Short mmCIF file of C-alpha atoms and ligand atoms in Angstrom, two decimals:
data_model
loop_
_atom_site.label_atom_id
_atom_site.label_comp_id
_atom_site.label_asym_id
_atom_site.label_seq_id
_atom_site.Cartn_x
_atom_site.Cartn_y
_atom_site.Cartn_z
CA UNK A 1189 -9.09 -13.70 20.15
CA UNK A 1190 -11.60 -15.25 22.24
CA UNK A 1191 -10.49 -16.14 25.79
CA UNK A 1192 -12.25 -19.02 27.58
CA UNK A 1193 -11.95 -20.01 31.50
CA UNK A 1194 -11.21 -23.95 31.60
CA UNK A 1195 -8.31 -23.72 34.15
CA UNK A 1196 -6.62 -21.53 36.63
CA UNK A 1197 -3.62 -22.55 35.35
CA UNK A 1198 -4.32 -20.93 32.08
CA UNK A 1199 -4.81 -17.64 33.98
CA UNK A 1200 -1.23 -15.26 34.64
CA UNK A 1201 -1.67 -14.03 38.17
CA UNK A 1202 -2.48 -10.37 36.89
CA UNK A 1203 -5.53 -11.68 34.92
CA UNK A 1204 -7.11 -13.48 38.31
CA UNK A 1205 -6.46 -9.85 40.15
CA UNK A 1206 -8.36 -8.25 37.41
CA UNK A 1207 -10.92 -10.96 38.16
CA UNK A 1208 -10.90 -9.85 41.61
CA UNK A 1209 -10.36 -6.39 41.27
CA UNK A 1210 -13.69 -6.24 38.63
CA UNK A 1211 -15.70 -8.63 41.03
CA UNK A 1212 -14.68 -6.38 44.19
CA UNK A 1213 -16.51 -3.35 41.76
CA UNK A 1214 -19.17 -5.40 40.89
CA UNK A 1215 -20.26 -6.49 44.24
CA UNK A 1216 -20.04 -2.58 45.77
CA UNK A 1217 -22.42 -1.66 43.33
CA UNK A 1218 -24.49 -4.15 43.44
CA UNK A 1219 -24.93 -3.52 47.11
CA UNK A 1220 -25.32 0.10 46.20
CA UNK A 1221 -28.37 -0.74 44.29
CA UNK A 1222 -26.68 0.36 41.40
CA UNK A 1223 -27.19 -1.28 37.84
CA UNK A 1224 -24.51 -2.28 35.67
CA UNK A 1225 -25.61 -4.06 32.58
CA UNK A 1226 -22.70 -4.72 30.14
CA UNK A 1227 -24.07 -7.55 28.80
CA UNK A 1228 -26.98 -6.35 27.76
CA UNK A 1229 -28.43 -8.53 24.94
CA UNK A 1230 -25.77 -11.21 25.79
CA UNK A 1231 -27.04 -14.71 26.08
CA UNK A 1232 -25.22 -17.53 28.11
CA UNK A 1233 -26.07 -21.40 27.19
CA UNK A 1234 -25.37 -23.02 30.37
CA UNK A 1235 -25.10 -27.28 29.75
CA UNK A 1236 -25.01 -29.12 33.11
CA UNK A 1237 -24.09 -32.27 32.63
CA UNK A 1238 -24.28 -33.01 37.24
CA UNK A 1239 -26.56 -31.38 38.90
CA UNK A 1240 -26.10 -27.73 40.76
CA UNK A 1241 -27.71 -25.56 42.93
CA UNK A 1242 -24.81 -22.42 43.74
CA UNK A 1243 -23.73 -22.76 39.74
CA UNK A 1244 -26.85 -22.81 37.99
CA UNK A 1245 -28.05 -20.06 40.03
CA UNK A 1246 -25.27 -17.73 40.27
CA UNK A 1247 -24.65 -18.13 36.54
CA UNK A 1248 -28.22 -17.25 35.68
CA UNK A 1249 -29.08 -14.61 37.69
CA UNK A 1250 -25.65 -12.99 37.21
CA UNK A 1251 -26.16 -12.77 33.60
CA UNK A 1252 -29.54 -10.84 34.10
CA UNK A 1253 -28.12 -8.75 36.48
CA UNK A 1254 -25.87 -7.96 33.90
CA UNK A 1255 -28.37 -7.49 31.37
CA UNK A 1256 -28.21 -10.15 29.50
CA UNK A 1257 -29.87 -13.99 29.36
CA UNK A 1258 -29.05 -16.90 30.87
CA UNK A 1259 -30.38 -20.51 29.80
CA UNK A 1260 -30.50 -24.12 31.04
CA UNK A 1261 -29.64 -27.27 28.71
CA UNK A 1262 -29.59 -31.01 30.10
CA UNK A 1263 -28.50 -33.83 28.19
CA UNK A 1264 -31.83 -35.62 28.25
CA UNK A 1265 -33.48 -32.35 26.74
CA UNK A 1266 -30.73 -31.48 23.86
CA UNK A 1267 -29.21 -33.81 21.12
CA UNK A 1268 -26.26 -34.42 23.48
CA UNK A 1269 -27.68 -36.33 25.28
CA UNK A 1270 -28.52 -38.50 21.73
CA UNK A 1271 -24.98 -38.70 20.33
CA UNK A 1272 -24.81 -35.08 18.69
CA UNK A 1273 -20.74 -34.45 19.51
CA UNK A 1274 -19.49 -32.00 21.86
CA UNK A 1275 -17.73 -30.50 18.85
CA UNK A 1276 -21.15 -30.14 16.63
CA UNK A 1277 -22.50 -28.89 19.49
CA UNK A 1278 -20.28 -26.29 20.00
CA UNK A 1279 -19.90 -25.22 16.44
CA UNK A 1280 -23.82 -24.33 16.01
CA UNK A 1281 -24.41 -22.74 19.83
CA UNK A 1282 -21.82 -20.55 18.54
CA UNK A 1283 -24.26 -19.43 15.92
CA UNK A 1284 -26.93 -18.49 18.73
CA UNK A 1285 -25.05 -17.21 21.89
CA UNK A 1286 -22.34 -15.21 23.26
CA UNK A 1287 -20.69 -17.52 25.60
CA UNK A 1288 -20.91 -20.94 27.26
CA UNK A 1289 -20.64 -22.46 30.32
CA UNK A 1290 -20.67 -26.36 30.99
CA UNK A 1291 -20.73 -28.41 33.81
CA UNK A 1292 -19.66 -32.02 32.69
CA UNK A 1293 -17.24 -35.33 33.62
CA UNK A 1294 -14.00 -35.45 31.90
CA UNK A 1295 -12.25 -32.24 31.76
CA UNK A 1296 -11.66 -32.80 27.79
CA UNK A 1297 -15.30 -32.45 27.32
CA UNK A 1298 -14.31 -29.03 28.30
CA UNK A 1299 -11.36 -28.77 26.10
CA UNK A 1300 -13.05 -30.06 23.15
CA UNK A 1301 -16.24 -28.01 23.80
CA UNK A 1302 -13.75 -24.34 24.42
CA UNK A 1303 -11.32 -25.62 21.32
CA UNK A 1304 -14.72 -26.00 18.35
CA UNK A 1305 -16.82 -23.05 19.79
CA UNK A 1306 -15.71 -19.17 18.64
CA UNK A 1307 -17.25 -17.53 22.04
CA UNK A 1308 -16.33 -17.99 25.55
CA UNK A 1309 -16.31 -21.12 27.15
CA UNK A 1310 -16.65 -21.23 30.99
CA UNK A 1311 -15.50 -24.42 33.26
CA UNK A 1312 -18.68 -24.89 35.58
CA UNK A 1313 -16.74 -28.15 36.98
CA UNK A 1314 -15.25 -30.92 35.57
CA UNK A 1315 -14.09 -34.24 37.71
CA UNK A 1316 -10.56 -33.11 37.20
CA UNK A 1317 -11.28 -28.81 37.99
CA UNK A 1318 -13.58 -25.98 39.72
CA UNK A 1319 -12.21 -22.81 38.24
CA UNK A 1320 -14.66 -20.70 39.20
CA UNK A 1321 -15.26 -22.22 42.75
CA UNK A 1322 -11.85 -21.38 43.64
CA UNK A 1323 -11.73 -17.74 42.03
CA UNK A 1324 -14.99 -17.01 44.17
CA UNK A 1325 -13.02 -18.60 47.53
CA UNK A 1326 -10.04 -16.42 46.92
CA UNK A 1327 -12.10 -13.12 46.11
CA UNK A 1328 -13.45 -14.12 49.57
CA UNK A 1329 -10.68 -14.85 51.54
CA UNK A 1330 -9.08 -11.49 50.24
CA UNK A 1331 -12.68 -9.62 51.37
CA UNK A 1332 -11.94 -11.45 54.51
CA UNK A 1333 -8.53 -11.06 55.39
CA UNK A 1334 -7.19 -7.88 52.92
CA UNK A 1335 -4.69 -10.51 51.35
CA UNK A 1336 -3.92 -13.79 50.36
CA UNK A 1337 -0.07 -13.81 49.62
CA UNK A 1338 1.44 -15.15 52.64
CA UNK A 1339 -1.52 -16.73 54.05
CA UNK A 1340 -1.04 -20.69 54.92
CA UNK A 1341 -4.31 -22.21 53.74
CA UNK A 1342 -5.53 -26.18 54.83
CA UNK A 1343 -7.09 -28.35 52.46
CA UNK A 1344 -8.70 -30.83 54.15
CA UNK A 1345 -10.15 -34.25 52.52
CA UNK A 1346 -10.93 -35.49 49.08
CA UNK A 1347 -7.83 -34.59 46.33
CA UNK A 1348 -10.99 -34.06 44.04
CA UNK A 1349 -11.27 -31.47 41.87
CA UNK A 1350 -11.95 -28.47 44.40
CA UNK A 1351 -8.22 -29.60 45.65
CA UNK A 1352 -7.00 -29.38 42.27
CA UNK A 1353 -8.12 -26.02 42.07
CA UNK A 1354 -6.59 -25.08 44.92
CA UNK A 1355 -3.13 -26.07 43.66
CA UNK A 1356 -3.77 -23.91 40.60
CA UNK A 1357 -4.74 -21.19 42.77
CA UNK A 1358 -1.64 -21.25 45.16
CA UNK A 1359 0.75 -21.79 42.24
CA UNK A 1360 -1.47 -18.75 40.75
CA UNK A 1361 -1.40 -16.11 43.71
CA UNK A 1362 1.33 -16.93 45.84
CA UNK A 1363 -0.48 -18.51 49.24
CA UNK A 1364 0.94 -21.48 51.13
CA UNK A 1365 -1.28 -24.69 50.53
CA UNK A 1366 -1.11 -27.52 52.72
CA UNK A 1367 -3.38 -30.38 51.32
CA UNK A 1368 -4.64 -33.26 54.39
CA UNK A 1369 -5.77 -35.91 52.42
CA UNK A 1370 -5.36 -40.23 52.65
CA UNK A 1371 -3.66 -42.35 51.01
CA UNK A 1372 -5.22 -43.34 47.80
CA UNK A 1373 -7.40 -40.38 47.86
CA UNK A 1374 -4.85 -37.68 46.86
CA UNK A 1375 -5.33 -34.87 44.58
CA UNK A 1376 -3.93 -35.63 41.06
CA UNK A 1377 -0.48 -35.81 40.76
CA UNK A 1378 0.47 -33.84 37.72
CA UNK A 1379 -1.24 -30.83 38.39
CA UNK A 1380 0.27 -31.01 42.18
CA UNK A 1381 4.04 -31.76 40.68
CA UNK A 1382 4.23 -28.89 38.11
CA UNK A 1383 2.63 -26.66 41.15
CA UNK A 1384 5.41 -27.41 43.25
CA UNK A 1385 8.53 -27.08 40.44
CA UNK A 1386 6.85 -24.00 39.65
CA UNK A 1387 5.75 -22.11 42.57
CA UNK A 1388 6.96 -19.03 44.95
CA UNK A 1389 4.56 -20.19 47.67
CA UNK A 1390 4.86 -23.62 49.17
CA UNK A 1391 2.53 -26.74 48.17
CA UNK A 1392 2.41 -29.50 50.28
CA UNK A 1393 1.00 -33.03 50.37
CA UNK A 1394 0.46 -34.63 53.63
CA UNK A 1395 -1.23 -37.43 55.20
CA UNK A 1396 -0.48 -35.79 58.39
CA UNK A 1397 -3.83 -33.71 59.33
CA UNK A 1398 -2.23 -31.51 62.53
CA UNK A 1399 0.92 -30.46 60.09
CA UNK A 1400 -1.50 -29.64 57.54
CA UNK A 1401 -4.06 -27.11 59.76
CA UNK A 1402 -1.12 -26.01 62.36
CA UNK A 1403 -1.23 -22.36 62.32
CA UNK A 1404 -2.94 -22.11 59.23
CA UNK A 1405 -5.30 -19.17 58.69
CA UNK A 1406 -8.17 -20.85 56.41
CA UNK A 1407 -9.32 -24.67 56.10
CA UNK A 1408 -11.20 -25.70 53.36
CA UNK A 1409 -12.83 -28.71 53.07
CA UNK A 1410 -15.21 -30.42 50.16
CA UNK A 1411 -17.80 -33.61 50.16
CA UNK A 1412 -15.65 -37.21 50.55
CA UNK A 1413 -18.11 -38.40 47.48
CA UNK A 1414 -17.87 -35.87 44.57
CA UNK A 1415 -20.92 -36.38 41.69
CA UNK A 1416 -19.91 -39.71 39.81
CA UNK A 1417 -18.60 -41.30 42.53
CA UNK A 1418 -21.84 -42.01 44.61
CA UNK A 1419 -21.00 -46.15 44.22
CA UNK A 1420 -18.25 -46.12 46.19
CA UNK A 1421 -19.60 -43.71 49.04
CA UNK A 1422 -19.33 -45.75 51.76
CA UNK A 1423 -15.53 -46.67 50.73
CA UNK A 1424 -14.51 -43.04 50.72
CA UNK A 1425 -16.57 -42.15 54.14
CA UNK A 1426 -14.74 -45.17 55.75
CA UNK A 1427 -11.17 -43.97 54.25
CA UNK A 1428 -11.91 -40.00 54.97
CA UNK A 1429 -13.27 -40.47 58.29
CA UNK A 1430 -10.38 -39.26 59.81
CA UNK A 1431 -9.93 -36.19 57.97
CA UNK A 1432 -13.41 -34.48 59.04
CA UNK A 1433 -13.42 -30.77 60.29
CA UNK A 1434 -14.79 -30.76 63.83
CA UNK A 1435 -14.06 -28.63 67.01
CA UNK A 1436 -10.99 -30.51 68.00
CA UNK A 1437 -9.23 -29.64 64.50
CA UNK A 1438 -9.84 -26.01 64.85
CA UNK A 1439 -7.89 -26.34 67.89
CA UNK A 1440 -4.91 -26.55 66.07
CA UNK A 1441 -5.29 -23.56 63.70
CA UNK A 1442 -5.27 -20.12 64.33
CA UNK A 1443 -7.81 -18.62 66.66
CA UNK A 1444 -9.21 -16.36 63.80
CA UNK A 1445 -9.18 -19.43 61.51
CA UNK A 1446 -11.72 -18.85 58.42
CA UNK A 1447 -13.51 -22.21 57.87
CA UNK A 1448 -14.47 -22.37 54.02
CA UNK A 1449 -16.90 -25.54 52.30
CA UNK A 1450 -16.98 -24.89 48.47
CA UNK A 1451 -21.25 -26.65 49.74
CA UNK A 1452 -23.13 -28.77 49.17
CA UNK A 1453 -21.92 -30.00 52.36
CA UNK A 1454 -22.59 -33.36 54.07
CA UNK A 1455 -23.00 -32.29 57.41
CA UNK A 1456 -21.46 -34.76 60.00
CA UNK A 1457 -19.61 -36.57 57.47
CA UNK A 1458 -16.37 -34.19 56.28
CA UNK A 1459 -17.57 -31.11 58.21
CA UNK A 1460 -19.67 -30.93 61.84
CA UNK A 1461 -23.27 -28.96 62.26
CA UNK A 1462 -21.20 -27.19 65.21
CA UNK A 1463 -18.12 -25.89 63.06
CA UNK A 1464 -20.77 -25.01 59.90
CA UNK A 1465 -22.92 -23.31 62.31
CA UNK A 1466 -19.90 -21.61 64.06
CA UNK A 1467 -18.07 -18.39 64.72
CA UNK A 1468 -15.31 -18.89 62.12
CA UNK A 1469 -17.73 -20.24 59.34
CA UNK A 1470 -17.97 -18.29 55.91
CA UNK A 1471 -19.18 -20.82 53.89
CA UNK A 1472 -22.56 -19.14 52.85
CA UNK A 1473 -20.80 -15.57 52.49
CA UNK A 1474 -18.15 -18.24 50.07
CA UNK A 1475 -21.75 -18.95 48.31
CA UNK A 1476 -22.42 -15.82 47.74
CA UNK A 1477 -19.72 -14.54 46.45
CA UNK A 1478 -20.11 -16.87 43.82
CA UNK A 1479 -22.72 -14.55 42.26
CA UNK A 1480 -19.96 -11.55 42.35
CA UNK A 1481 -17.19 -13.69 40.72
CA UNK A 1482 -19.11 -15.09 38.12
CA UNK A 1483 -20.45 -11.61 37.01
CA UNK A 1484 -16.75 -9.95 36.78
CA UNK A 1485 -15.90 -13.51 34.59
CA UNK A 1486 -18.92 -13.31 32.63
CA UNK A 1487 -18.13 -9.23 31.85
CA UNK A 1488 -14.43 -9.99 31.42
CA UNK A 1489 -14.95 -12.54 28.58
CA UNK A 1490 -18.25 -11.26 26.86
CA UNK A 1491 -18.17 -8.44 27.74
CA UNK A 1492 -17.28 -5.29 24.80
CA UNK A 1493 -13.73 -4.98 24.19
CA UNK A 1494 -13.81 -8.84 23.81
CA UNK A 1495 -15.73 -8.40 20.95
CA UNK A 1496 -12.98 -8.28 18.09
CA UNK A 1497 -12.55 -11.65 16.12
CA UNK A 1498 -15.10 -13.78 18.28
CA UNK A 1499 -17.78 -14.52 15.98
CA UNK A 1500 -16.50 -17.20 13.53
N1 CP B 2956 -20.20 -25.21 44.85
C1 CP B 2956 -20.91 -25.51 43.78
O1 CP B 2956 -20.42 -25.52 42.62
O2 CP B 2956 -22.20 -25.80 44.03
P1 CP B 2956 -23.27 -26.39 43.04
O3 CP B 2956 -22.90 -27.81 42.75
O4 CP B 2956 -24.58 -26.27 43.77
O5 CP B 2956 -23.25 -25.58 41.77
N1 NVA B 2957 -16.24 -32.07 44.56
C1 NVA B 2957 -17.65 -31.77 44.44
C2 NVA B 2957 -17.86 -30.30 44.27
C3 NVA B 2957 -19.30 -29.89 44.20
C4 NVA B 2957 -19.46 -28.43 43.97
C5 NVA B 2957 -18.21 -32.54 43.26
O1 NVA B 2957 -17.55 -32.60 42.22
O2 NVA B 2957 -19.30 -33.09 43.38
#
């Protein structure tokens, strides 16, 4: 059976430590120098859908590292982007590659894309989810820290689809999340209600920013205007305003507070130059790690032992 990576909720909590585990591994040797190429005549059709800078990358060069080939397809450059269906689409890559990876809109692109292909399929984003994103900010929280059980984590802003991955994480791996966000800009409601029926840890909603960061040991923030939603910028700066993270808001974490931004960032609109630029920043070792996670996903779900029943 094939497995694909839409969701974190789709993931049991011993499958995202193997993730880990395997992406720990993966990073040692690659700063060992040391190759480790299990994908070796492997291709990965990447379709982006938004742009991407951290996702494009990681995706491409981890697949090389790996040993195998990564390539780039835009709508405008591809029959997608002329009516051929997602389903079609998926049905004949299938034929050429060993996995794909799509960045898109509406999470059921995703779906539909994962349900008519017979390899992998890999969530690079969707408006709704950022699998990956949040797989790569755990690994590094746990590099970070040594844990993540236990640990009271801040989500400060837009409930966009970084949030939402957040939830699935917490429900996932047992951290407290405390999401900050306005009213009206809230991350979506289903996903947060079946996280709270069904987790150890505790999920909260909040409007109240100081009960959300109090004592907490990460915040994480994201842009107030995801991709899609450039229209109604100025709206969302004017509602989020409130909820940027500055030097005052640190204040009221801990003193070793880890400052995460999933980037790009908008600096001086839902982050500061001073707290990027600070002491308690990881955002661009966050970035990094992105490489790291995506390899041990990549070798997880192409890689052999995943072979049996794929093709067809
Ligand atoms: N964080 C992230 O997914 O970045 P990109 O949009 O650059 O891929
Ligand atoms: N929420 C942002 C994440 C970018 C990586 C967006 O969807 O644009």
């Amino acid at each position: 059976m094939k497995r694909d990576l839409l969701s974190i909720y789709d993931l049991t909590s011993e499958e995202i430590e193997v993730i880990l585990q395997k992406a720990g591994e993966i990073k040692e040797m690659h700063l060992k120098g040391k190759h480790y190429r299990p994908l070796e005549g492997k291709s990965l059709a990447m379709i982006f859908e938004k742009p991407s800078t951290r996702t494009r990358v990681s995706f491409e060069v981890g697949m090389y590292q790996l040993g195998g080939n990564a390539f780039f397809l835009n709508p405008q450059d591809t029959q997608l982007g002329r009516g051929e269906t997602i389903a079609d689409t998926a049905r004949v890559l299938s034929r050429y590659v060993d996995g794909i990876m799509i960045r898109t809109f509406a999470q059921e692109r995703v779906q539909d894309m994962a349900r008519f292909a017979s390899v992998p399929v890999i969530n690079g984003l969707s408006d709704l989810l950022h699998p990956c994103q949040i797989l790569s900010d755990i690994f590094t929280i746990w590099e970070k820290r040594g844990e993540y059980r236990g640990l009271k984590v801040a989500y400060v802003g837009d409930g966009n689809n970084v949030a939402n991955s957040w939830i699935n994480g917490a429900l996932r791996l047992g951290f407290d999340l405390w999401l900050a966000c306005p009213p009206g800009y809230e991350s979506d409601q289903e996903i947060l209600s079946r996280a709270i029926q069904e987790a150890s840890s505790k999920i909260v909603l909040t409007h109240n920013l100081k009960e959300a960061v109090e004592g907490a040991h990460v915040i994480s923030t994201d842009v107030w205007a995801s991709m899609g939603q450039e229209e109604k910028r100025q709206d969302r700066i004017k509602a989020l305003r409130a909820y940027q993270v500055n030097a005052d808001l640190l204040l009221l974490a801990r003193e070793d507070i880890l400052v995460m931004h999933c980037l790009p960032a908008h600096r001086g609109e839902e982050i500061t130059d001073e707290v990027m630029n600070g002491p308690h920043s990881i955002v661009f070792d966050q970035a990094e790690n992105r490489l790291h996670v995506q390899k041990a996903i990549l070798t997880l779900l192409m890689g052999k032992g995943e072979e049996d029943g794929k093709r067809h």
